[in-house]
Short mmCIF file of C-alpha atoms in Angstrom, two decimals:
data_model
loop_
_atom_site.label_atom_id
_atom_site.label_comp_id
_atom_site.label_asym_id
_atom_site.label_seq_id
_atom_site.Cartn_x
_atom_site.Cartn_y
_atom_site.Cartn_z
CA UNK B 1 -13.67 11.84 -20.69
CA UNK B 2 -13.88 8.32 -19.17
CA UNK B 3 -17.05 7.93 -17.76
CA UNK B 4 -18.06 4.48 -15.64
CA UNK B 5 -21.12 3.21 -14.52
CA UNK B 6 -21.50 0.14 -11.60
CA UNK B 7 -24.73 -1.94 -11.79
CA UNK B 8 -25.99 -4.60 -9.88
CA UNK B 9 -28.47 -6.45 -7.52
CA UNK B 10 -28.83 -3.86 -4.57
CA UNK B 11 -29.96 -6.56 -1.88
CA UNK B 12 -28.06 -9.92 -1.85
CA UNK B 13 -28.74 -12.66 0.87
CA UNK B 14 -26.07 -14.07 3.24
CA UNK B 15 -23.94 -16.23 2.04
CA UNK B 16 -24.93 -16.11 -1.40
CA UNK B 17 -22.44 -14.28 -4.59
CA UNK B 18 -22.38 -10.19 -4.76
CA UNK B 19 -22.08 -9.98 -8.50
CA UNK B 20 -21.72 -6.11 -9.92
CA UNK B 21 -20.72 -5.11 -13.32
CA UNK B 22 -19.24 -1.71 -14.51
CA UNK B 23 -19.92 -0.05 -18.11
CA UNK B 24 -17.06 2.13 -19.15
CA UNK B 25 -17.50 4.56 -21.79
CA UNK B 26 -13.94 5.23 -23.20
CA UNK B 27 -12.83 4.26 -27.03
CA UNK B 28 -10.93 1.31 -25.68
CA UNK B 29 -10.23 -0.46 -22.43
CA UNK B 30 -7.08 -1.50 -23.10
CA UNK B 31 -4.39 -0.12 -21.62
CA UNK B 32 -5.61 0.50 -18.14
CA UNK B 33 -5.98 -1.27 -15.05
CA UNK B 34 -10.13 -1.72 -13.76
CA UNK B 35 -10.58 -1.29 -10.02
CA UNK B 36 -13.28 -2.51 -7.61
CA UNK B 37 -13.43 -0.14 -3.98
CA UNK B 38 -15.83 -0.14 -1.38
CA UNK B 39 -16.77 1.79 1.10
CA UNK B 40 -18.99 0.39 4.21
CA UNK B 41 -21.43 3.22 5.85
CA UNK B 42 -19.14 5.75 7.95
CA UNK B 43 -15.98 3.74 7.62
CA UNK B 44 -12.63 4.40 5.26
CA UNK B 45 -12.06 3.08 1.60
CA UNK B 46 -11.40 -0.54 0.65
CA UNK B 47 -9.66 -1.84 -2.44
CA UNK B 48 -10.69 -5.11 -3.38
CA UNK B 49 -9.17 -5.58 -6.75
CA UNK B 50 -8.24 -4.79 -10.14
CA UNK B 51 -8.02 -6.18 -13.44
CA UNK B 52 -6.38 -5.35 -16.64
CA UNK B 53 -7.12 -6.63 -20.04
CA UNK B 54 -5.16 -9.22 -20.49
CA UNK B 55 -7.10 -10.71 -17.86
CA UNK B 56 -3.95 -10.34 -14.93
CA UNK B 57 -5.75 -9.41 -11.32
CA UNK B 58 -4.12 -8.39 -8.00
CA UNK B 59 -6.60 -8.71 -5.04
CA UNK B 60 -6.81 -7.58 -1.49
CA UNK B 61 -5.06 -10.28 0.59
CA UNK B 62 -8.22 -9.94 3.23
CA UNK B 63 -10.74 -10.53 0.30
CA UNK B 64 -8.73 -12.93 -1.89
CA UNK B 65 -10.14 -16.26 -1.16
CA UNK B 66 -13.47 -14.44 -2.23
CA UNK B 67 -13.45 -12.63 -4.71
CA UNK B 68 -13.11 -13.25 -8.94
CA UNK B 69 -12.84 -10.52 -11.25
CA UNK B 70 -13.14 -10.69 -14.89
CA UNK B 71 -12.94 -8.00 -18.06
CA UNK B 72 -15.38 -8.13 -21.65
CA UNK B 73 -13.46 -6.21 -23.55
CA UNK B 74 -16.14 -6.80 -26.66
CA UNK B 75 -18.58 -4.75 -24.42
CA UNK B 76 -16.19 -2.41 -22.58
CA UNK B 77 -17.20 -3.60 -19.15
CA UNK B 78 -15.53 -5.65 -16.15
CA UNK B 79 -17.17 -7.60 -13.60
CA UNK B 80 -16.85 -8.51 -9.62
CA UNK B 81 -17.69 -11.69 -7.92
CA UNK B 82 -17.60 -11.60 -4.35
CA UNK B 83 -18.45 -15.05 -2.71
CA UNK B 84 -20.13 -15.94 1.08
CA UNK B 85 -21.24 -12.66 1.49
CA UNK B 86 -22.13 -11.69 4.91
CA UNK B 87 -23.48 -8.43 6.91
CA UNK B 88 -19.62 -6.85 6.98
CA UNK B 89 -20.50 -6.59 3.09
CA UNK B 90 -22.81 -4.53 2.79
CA UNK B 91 -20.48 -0.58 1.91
CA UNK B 92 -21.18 1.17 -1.47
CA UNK B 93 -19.47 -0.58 -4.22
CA UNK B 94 -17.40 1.75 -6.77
CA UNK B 95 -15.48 0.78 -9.67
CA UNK B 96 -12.46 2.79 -11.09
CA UNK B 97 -9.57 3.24 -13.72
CA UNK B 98 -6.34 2.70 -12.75
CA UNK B 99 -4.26 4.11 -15.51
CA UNK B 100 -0.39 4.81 -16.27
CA UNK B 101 0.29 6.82 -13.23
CA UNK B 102 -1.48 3.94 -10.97
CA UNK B 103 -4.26 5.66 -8.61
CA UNK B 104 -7.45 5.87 -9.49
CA UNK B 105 -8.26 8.85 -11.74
CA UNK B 106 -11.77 8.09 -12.78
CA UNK B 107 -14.43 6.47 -10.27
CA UNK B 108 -18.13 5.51 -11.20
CA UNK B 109 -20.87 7.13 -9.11
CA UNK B 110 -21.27 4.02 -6.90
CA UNK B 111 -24.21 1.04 -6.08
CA UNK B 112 -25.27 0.38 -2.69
CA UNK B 113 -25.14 -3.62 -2.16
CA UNK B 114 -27.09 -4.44 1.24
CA UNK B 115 -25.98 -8.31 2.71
CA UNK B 116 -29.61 -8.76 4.90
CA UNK B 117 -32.23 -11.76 4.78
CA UNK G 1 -0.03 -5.51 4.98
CA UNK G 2 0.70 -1.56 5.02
CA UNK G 3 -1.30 0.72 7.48
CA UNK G 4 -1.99 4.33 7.01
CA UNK G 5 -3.14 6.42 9.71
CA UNK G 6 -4.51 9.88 8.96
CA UNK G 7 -4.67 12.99 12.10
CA UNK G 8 -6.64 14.80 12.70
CA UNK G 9 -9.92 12.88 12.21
CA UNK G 10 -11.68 15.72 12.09
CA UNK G 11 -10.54 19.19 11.32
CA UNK G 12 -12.62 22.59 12.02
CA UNK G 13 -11.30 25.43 9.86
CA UNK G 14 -12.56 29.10 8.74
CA UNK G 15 -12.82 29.90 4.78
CA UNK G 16 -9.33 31.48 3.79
CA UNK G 17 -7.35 29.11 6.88
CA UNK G 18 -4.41 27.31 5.83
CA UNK G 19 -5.30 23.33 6.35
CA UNK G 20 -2.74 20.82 6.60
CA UNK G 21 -3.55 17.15 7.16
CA UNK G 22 -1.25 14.65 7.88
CA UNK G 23 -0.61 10.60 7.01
CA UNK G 24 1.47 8.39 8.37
CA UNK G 25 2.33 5.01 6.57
CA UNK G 26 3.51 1.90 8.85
CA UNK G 27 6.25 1.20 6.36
CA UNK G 28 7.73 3.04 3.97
CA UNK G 29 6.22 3.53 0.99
CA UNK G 30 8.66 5.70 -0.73
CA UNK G 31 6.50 7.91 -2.86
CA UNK G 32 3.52 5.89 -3.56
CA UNK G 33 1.08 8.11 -2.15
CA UNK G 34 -2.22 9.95 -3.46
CA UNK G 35 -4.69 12.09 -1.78
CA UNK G 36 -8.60 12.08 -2.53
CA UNK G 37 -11.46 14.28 -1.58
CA UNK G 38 -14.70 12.94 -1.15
CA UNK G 39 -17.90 14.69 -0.81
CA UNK G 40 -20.86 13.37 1.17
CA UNK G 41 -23.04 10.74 -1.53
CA UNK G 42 -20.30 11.13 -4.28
CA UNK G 43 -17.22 9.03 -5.26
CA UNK G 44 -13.88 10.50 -4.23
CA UNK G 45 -12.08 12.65 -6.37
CA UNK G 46 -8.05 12.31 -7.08
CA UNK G 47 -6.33 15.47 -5.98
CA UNK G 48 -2.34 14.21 -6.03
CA UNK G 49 -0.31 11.65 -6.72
CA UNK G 50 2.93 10.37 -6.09
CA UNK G 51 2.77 12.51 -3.00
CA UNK G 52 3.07 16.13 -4.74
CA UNK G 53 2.23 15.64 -8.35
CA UNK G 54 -1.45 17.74 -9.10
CA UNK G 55 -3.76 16.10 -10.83
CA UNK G 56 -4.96 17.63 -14.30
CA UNK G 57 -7.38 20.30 -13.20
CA UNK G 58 -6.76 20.20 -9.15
CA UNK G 59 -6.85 24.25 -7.87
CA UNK G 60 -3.37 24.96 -7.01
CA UNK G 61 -4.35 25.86 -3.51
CA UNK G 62 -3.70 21.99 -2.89
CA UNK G 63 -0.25 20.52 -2.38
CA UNK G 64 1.23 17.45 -0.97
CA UNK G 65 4.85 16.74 0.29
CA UNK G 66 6.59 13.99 2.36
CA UNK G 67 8.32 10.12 1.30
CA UNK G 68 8.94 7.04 3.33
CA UNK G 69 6.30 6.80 5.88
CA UNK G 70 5.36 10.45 6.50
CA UNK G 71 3.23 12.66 4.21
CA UNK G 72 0.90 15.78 4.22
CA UNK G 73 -1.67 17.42 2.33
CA UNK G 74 -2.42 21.48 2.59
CA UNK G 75 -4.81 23.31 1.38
CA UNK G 76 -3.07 27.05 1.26
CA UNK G 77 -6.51 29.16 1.40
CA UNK G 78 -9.23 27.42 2.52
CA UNK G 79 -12.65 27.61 0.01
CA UNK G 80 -16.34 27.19 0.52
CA UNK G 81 -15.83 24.21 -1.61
CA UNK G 82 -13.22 22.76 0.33
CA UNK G 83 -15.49 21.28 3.01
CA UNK G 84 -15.09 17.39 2.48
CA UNK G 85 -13.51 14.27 3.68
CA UNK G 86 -9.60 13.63 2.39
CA UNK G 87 -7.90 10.58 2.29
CA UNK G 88 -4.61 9.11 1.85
CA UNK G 89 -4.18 6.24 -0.15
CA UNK G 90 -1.06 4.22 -0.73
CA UNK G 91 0.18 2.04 -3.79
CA UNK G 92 3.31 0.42 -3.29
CA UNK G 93 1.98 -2.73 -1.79
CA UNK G 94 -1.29 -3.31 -2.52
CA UNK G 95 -3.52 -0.70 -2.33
CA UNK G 96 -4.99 1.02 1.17
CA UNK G 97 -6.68 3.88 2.44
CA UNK G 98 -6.24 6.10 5.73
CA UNK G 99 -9.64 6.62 7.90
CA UNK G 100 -10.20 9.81 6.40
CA UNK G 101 -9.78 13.55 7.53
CA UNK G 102 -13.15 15.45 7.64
CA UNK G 103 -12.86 19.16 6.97
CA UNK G 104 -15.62 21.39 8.51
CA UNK G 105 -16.71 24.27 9.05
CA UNK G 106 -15.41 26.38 12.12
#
């Protein structure tokens, strides 16, 4: 059972870095593709990115110029850096496995990030 | 980029109702399609992929059909745990969600 865990600063100013990490508890990353969703208040499901071992990332066009992604493999976790956040940021952050069949079978629980002075 | 529009919005159905939900891609996306429940507070949950194939442990109530740019998702018997949001999501050009499809209670 893959389990993940997101963790983070749950208040970040405007336009300073949203920076969340995931944990996930599996015998090896490898292998798998590590996604970052979010999900504003009310609204529909956004994919922002993923990352893979090896370091190779595909981002959402809309958030590209944004946002870095990175993977510790030593520590089995992956991270998000979203840059010039603003108000239209603030949604539930989740991470997620993307694995051979390419959706995302296993999801952390999810961190609230509120963008607000 | 590639649009998905979900109908209904919202859906009001009876336990034991046959529930079908439909999404509509703006392009097609040949089979590249999955279908997620989400419960209120909670992440979403994978139901199918590649627009019919269960997931591991989904009831078989739940199927999906369609390819190119239409798709659906029923739910044969409707169950007390059935009340949630759905959404489509597809993955042959990036990755993006539909609006969601909220199932309640009639």
């Amino acid at each position: 059972q893959v389990q993940l865990q997101e963790s983070g600063p749950g208040l970040v100013k405007p336009s300073e870095t949203l920076s969340l990490s995931c944990a996930v508890s599996v015998g090896s990353i490898s292998g798998s593709f590590w996604s970052w969703i979010r999900q504003p208040a009310g609204k529909r499901l956004e994919w922002i990115g993923r990352i893979n071992t090896s370091g190779s990332t595909s981002y959402n066009p809309s958030l590209k110029s944004r946002v870095t992604m990175s993977v510790d493999t030593t520590n089995n976790q992956f991270s998000l850096r979203l840059s010039s956040v603003t108000a239209a940021d603030t949604a539930v952050y989740y991470c997620a496995r993307e694995h051979k069949t390419m959706v995302l079978d296993y999801w952390g629980q999810g961190t609230l990030v509120t963008v607000s002075s | 980029d590639i649009q998905m529009t979900q109908s209904p919005s919202t859906l009001s159905a009876s336990v034991g109702d046959r529930v079908t939900i439909t999404c509509r891609a703006s392009q097609s996306i040949s089979s590249w399609l999955a279908w997620y429940q989400q419960k209120p507070g909670k992440a979403p949950k994978l139901l199918i992929y590649k627009a019919s194939t269960l997931e591991s442990g989904v009831p078989s109530r739940f199927s999906g059909s369609g390819s190119g740019t239409e798709f659906t998702l029923t739910i044969s018997s409707l169950q007390p745990d059935d009340f949630a949001t759905y959404y489509c999501q597809q993955y042959d050009s990036s990755r993006t969600f539909g609006q969601g499809t909220k199932v309640e209670i009639k």
